[in-house]
XYZ file of C-alpha atoms in Angstrom:
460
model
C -1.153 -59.551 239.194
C 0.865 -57.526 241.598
C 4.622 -58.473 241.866
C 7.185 -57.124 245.330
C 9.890 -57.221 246.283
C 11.965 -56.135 249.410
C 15.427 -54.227 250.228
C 16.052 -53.428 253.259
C 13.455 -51.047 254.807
C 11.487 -50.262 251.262
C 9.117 -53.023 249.345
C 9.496 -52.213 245.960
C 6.163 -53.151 244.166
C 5.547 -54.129 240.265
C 2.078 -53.922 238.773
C 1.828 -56.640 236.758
C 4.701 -58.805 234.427
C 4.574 -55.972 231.923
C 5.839 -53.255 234.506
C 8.326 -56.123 235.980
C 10.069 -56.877 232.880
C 10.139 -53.168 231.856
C 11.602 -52.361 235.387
C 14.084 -55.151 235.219
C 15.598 -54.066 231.727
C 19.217 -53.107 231.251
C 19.184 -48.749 230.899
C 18.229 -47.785 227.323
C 16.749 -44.744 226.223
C 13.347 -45.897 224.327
C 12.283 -47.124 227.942
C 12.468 -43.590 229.402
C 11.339 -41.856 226.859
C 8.211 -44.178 226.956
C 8.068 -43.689 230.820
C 8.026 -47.359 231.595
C 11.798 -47.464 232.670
C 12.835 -48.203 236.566
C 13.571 -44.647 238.182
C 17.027 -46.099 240.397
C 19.642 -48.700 240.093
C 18.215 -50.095 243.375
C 14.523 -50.472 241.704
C 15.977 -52.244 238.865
C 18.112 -54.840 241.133
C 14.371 -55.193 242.951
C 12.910 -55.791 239.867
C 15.353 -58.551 238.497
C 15.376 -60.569 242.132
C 11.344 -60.789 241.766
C 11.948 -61.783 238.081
C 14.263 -64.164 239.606
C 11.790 -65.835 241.704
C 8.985 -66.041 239.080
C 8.287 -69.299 237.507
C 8.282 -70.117 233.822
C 5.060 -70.846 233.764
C 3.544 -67.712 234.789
C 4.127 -65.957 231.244
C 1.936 -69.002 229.717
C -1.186 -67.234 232.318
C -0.138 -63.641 232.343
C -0.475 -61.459 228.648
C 1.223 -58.480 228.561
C -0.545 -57.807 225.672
C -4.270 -59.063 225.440
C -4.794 -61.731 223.610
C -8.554 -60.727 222.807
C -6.768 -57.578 221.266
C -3.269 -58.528 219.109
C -2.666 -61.737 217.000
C 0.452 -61.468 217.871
C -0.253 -62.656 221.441
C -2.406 -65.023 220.038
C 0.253 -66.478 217.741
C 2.297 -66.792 221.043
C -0.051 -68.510 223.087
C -1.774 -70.887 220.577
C 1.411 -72.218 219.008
C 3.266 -73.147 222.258
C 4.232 -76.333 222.201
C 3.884 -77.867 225.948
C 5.910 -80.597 225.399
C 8.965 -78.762 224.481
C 8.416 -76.783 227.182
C 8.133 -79.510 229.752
C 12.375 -79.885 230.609
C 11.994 -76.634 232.138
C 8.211 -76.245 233.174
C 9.094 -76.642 236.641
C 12.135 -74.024 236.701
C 11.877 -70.410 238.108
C 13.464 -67.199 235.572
C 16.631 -67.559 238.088
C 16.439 -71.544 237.662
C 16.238 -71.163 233.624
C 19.317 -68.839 233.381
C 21.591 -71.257 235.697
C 20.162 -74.087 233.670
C 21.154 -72.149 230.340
C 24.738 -71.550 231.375
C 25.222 -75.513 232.560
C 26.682 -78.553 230.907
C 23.127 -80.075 230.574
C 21.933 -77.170 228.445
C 23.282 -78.567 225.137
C 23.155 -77.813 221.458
C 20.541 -80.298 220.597
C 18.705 -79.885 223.706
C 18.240 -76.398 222.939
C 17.050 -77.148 219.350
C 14.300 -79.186 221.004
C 13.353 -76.969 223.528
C 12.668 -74.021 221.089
C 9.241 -74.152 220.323
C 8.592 -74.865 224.121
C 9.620 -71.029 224.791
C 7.842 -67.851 224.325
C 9.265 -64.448 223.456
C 8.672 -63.378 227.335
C 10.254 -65.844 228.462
C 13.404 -65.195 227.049
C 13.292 -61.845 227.363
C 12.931 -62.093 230.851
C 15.883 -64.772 231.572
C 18.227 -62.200 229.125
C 17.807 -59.559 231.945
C 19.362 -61.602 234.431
C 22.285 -62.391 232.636
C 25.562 -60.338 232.076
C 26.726 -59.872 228.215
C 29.157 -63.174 228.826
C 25.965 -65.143 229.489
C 24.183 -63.911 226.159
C 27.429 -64.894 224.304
C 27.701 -68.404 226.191
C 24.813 -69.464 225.838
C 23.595 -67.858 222.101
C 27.243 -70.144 221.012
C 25.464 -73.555 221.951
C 22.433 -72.648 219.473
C 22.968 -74.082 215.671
C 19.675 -72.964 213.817
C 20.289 -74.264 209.710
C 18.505 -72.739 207.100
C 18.441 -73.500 203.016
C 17.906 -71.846 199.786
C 20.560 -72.081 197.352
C 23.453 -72.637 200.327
C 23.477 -73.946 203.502
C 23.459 -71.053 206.547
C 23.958 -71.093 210.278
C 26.594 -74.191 210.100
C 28.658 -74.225 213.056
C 31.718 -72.595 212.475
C 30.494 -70.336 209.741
C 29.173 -67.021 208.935
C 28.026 -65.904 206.552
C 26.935 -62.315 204.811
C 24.433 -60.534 203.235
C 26.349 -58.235 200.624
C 24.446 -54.732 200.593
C 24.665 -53.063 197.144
C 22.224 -49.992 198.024
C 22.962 -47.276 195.609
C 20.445 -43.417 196.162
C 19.247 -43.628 192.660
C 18.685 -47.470 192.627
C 21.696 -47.272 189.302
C 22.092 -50.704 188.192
C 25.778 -49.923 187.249
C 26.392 -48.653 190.738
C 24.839 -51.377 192.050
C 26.860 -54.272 189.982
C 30.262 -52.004 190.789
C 29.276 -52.980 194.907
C 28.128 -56.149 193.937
C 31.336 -57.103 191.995
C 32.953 -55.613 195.355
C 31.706 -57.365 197.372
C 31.994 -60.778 195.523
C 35.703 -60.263 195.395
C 36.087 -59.918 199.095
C 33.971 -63.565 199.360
C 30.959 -61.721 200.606
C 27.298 -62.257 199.347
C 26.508 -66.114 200.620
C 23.377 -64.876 202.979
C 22.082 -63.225 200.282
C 22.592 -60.291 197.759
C 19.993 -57.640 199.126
C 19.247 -54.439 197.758
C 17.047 -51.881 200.270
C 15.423 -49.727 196.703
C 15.531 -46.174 197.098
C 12.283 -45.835 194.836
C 8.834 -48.130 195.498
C 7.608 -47.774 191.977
C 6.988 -51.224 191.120
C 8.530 -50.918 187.471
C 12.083 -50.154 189.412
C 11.754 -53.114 191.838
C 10.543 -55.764 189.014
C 13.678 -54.545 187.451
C 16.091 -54.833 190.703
C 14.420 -58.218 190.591
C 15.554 -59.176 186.933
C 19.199 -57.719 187.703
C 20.028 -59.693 190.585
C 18.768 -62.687 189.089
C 20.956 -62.284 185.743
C 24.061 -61.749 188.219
C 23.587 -64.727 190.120
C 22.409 -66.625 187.167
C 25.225 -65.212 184.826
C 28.224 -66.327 187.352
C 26.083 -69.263 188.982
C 26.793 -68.198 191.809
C 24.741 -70.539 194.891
C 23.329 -67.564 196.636
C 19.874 -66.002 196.380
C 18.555 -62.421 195.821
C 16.268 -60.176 197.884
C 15.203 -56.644 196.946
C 13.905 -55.427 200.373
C 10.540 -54.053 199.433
C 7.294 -54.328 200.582
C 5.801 -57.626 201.267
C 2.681 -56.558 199.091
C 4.840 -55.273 196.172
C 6.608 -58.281 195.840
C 4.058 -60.408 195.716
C 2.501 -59.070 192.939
C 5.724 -59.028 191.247
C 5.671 -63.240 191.709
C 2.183 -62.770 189.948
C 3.593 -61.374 186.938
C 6.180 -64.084 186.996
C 9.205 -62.249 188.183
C 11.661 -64.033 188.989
C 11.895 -63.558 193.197
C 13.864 -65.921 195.367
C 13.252 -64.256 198.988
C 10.391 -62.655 200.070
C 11.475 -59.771 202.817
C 9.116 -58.061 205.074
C 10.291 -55.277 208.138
C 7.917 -56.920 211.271
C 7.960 -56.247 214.879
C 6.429 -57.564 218.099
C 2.351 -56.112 218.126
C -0.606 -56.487 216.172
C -0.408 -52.293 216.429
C 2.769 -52.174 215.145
C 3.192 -54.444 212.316
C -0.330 -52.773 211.488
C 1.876 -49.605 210.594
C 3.912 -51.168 208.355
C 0.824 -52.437 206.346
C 1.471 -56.259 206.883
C -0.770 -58.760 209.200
C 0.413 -62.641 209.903
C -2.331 -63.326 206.937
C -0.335 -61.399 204.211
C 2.673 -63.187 205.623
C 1.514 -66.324 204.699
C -0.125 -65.291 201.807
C 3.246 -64.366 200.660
C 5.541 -67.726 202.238
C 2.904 -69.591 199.678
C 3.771 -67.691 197.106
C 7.433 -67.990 197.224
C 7.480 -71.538 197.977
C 4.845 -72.402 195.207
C 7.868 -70.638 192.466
C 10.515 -73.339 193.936
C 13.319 -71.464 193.033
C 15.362 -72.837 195.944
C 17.749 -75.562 195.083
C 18.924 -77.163 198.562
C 15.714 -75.853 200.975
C 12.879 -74.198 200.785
C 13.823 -71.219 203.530
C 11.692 -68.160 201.550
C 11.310 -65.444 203.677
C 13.836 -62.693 205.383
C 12.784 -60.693 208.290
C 14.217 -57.439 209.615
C 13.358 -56.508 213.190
C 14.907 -53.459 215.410
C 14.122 -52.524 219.098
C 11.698 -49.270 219.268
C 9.747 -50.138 216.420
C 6.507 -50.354 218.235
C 7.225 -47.504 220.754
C 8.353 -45.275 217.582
C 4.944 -46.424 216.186
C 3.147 -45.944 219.486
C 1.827 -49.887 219.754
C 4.082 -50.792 222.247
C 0.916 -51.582 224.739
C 3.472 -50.218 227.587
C 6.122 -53.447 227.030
C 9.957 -52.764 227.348
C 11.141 -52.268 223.972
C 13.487 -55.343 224.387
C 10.474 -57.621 225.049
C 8.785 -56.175 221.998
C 11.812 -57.275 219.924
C 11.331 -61.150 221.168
C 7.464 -60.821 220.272
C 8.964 -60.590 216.798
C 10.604 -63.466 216.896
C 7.380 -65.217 217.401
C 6.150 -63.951 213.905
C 9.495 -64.525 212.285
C 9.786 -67.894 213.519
C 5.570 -68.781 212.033
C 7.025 -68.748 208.506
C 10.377 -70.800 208.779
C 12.512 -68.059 207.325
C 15.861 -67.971 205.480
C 17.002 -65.165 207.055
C 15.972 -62.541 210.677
C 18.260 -59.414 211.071
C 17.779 -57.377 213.724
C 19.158 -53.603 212.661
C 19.655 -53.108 216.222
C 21.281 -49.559 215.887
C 19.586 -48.238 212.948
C 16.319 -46.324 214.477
C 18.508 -43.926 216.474
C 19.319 -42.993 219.881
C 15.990 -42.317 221.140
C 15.885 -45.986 221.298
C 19.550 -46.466 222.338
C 21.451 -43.657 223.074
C 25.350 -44.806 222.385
C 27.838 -47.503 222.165
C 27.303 -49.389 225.514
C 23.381 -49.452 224.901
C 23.550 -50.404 221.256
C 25.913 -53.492 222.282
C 24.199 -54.724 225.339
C 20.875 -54.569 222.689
C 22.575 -56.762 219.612
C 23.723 -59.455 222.084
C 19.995 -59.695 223.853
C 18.670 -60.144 220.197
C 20.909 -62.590 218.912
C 20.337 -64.469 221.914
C 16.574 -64.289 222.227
C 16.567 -65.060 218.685
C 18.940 -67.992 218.740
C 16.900 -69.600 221.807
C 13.867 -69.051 220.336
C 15.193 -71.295 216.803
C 15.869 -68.468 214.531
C 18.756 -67.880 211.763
C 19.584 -64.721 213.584
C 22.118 -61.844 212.098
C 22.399 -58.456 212.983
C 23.436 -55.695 210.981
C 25.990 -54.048 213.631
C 25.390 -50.237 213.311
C 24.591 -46.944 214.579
C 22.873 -43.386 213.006
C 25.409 -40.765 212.720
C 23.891 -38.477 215.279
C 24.332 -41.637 217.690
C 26.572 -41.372 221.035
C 28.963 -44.262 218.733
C 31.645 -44.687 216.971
C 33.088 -47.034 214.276
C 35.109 -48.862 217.760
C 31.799 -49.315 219.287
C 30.852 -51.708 215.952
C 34.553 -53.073 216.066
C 33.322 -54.184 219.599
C 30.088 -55.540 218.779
C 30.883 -57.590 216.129
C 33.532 -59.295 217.764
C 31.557 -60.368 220.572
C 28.241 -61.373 218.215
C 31.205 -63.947 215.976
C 32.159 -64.938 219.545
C 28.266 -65.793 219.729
C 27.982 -67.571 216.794
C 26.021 -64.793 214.766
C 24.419 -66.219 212.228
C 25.229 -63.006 209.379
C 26.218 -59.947 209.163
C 25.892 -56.775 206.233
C 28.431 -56.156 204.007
C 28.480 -52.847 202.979
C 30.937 -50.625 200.452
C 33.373 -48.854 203.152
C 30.385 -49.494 205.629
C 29.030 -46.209 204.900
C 25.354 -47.393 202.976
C 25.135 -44.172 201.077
C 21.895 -44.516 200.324
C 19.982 -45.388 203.959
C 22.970 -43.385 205.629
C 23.613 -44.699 208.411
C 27.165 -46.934 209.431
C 27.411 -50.701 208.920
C 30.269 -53.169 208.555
C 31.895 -53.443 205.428
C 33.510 -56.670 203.595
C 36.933 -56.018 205.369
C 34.956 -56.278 208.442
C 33.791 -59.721 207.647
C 37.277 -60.834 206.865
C 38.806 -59.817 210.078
C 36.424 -61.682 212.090
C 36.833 -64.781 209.730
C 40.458 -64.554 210.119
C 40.002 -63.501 213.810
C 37.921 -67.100 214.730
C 38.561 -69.482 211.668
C 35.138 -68.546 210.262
C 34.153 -70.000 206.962
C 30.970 -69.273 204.993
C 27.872 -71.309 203.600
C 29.826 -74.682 202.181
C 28.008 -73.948 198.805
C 29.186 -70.634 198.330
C 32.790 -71.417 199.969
C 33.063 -74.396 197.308
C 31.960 -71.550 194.574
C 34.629 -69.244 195.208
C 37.401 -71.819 194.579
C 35.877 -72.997 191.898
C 35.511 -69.851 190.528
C 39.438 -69.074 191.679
C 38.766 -66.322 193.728
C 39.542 -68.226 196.800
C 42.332 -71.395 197.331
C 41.771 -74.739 198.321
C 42.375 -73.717 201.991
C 38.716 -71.398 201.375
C 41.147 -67.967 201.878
C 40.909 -65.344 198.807
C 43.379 -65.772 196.280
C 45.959 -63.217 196.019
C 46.226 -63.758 192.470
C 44.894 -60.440 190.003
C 43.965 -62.930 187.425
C 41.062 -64.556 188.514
C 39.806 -61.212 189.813
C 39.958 -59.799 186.618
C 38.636 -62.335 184.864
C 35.656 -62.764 187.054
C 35.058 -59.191 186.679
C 34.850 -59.125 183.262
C 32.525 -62.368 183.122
C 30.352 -60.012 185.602
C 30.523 -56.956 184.012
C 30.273 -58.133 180.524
């Protein structure tokens, strides 16, 4: 249906929700260069007052994908729970995002509330709100997830330590590893993004990580960030895989291009779980998302490229994962241009992602032929620990030198631990004294000793 809206001497006039959400969406470049974005300021301001004024329930009657034509509409639609939903059934967009940013909008509230919420819905209240309302609001949400630790505790953070090396070298990898364990990184997870997809390299990737971790018993868990289909035939054989990882995104179309459907998803959570190689929860799967996957795949169905990145959510949040990082810089600026773009994008998704009930990281970065700098990251990640992010990467110098492309590093973590008290996962915190790489007070030990000593226990 048709949406208007007035200024002044011009009615402004929106074809349907798609073309109202698109038109209401913070600048970005994916949106132009799909066509769908709002050609003036003044068009966008139109767009957000009608948004404003539209009730809640209108995105449970109004597709912007057809259901008859992507499961992951249908997913949406035929999993929302109505009686989560019913606190705010009555509420307009406007109505929601004053609700969000009052006292009644609490922690445990919004756990319950979750599954009452689509992806559009959340979306659409994000593009009403400033960046202080993202962080406000994305702070009350605790979402806890298990595996060998405990993640998403308030007051923590943790990391997911990022050994990539170009020629998938195991030494190279254990030297970043080792690195990274030493700077009290590595509680999210230890995940390796393989250069190679020969099977033979990631079933050995597989059997490294797990003699590190088992080797130092360290509570963590490994994930070599290959394809959903390789790795489960890996669990066939019997290797020995703790997460399962898969790249998904927000249409049928789109995670169609990346060879996975909601089917070999849950083919694969079955898998994992059936191995029970977690020791405190069964949390198997980690997700990686990234606004402009479906437009850079053409299956965007003309939907903002922000709303596409909620619709992922919905899948991620169908399989109770460990773990959901959205790369938000990584696919380039065609998607988002610079600094202020790729910002205003990693606080939507944490957000949306955090509402929704999702572990939600981000790995705060940019491509090198980006309009953004190293200060623009600096930037972000402060405002995503002000959030309550649930992880971060931790990569060598944050240069990955073998995806090239800019990250945070271990050094980054620490300043934003130091910067807001953070801890990390109680399990792993608890190793690293034990170990003696960290005091009783939780802060790495200054001492060479147990540094060296670890290292040699590692490296032996």
């Amino acid at each position: 249906m048709p949406y208007r809206h007035v200024i002044g001497p011009k009615t402004y006039l929106f074809a349907d929700l798609r073309d109202l959400l698109a038109k209401a969406t913070p600048p970005r470049s994916g949106d132009r260069l799909a066509g769908i974005a709002a050609g003036t300021a003044e068009e966008t301001v139109a767009a957000r007052m009608a948004l404003a004024d539209l009730p809640l329930k209108q995105f449970l009657s109004e597709a912007v994908v057809p259901y008859e034509d992507d499961e992951v509409t249908r997913l949406i639609v035929d999993s929302h729970d109505a009686v989560a939903f019913a606190p705010v059934a009555s509420q307009t967009v406007g109505e929601f995002r004053d609700w969000l940013l009052s006292d009644a909008a609490t922690p445990s509230v919004l756990q319950g509330l979750a599954r009452g919420l689509t992806p559009e819905m959340v979306a659409g209240v994000s593009k009403l709100m400033r960046n202080q309302d993202l962080i406000l609001v994305a702070k009350k949400c605790e979402i806890v997830t298990r595996f060998r630790n405990t993640i998403g505790l308030r007051g923590r953070m943790s990391v997911r330590l990022q050994p990539n090396h170009p020629f998938d070298d195991a030494r190279g990898i254990t030297a970043s590893i080792l690195d990274g364990l030493l700077l009290g990184a590595g509680d999210a997870c230890i995940g390796i993004n393989p250069a190679s997809d020969d099977p033979a390299v990631i079933g050995d990737l597989v059997r490294l990580l797990d003699s590190i971790i088992t080797r130092i018993d360290a509570p963590t868990q490994g994930c070599i960030l290959t394809h959903v289909t390789t790795t489960l035939d890996l669990m066939a054989k019997g290797l020995p895989v703790d997460l399962v990882f898969q790249s998904i995104a927000g249409t049928q179309a789109a995670n169609t291009s990346f060879g996975v459907n909601l089917a070999i998803l849950k083919e694969a959570r079955e898998a994992a779980l059936a191995l029970k190689r977690g020791t405190v929860g069964n949390n198997v799967m980690y997700f990686e998302t990234g606004q402009g996957s479906a437009l850079s795949a053409n299956a965007h169905h003309g939907v903002d490229q922000q709303t596409c990145e909620a619709r992922a959510y919905a899948v991620a949040r169908a399989f109770d994962p460990l773990l959901v990082n959205s790369v938000v810089g990584f696919i380039g600026p065609e998607y988002l241009y610079d600094g202020k773009e790729i910002i205003r994008a990693g606080l939507e998704d944490h957000f949306c992602g955090k509402l929704l009930g999702l572990p939600l990281g981000v790995d705060v970065c940019y491509t090198n032929h980006a309009e953004a700098d190293q200060n623009d990251m600096d930037n972000l990640l402060t405002l995503l620990a002000a959030a309550g992010v649930t992880f971060i990467m931790g990569v060598p110098g944050a240069d990955d030198v073998m995806l090239n492309y800019q990250s945070t590093s271990f050094h980054d973590a620490l300043y934003v631990r130091d910067l807001f008290g953070l801890k990390r996962a109680p399990e792993f915190d608890d190793w690293l004294v034990r170990v003696g790489l960290a005091g009783k007070d939780f802060r790495l030990s200054p001492s060479d000793l147990p540094r060296l000593e670890f290292a040699a226990k590692l490296t032996d």
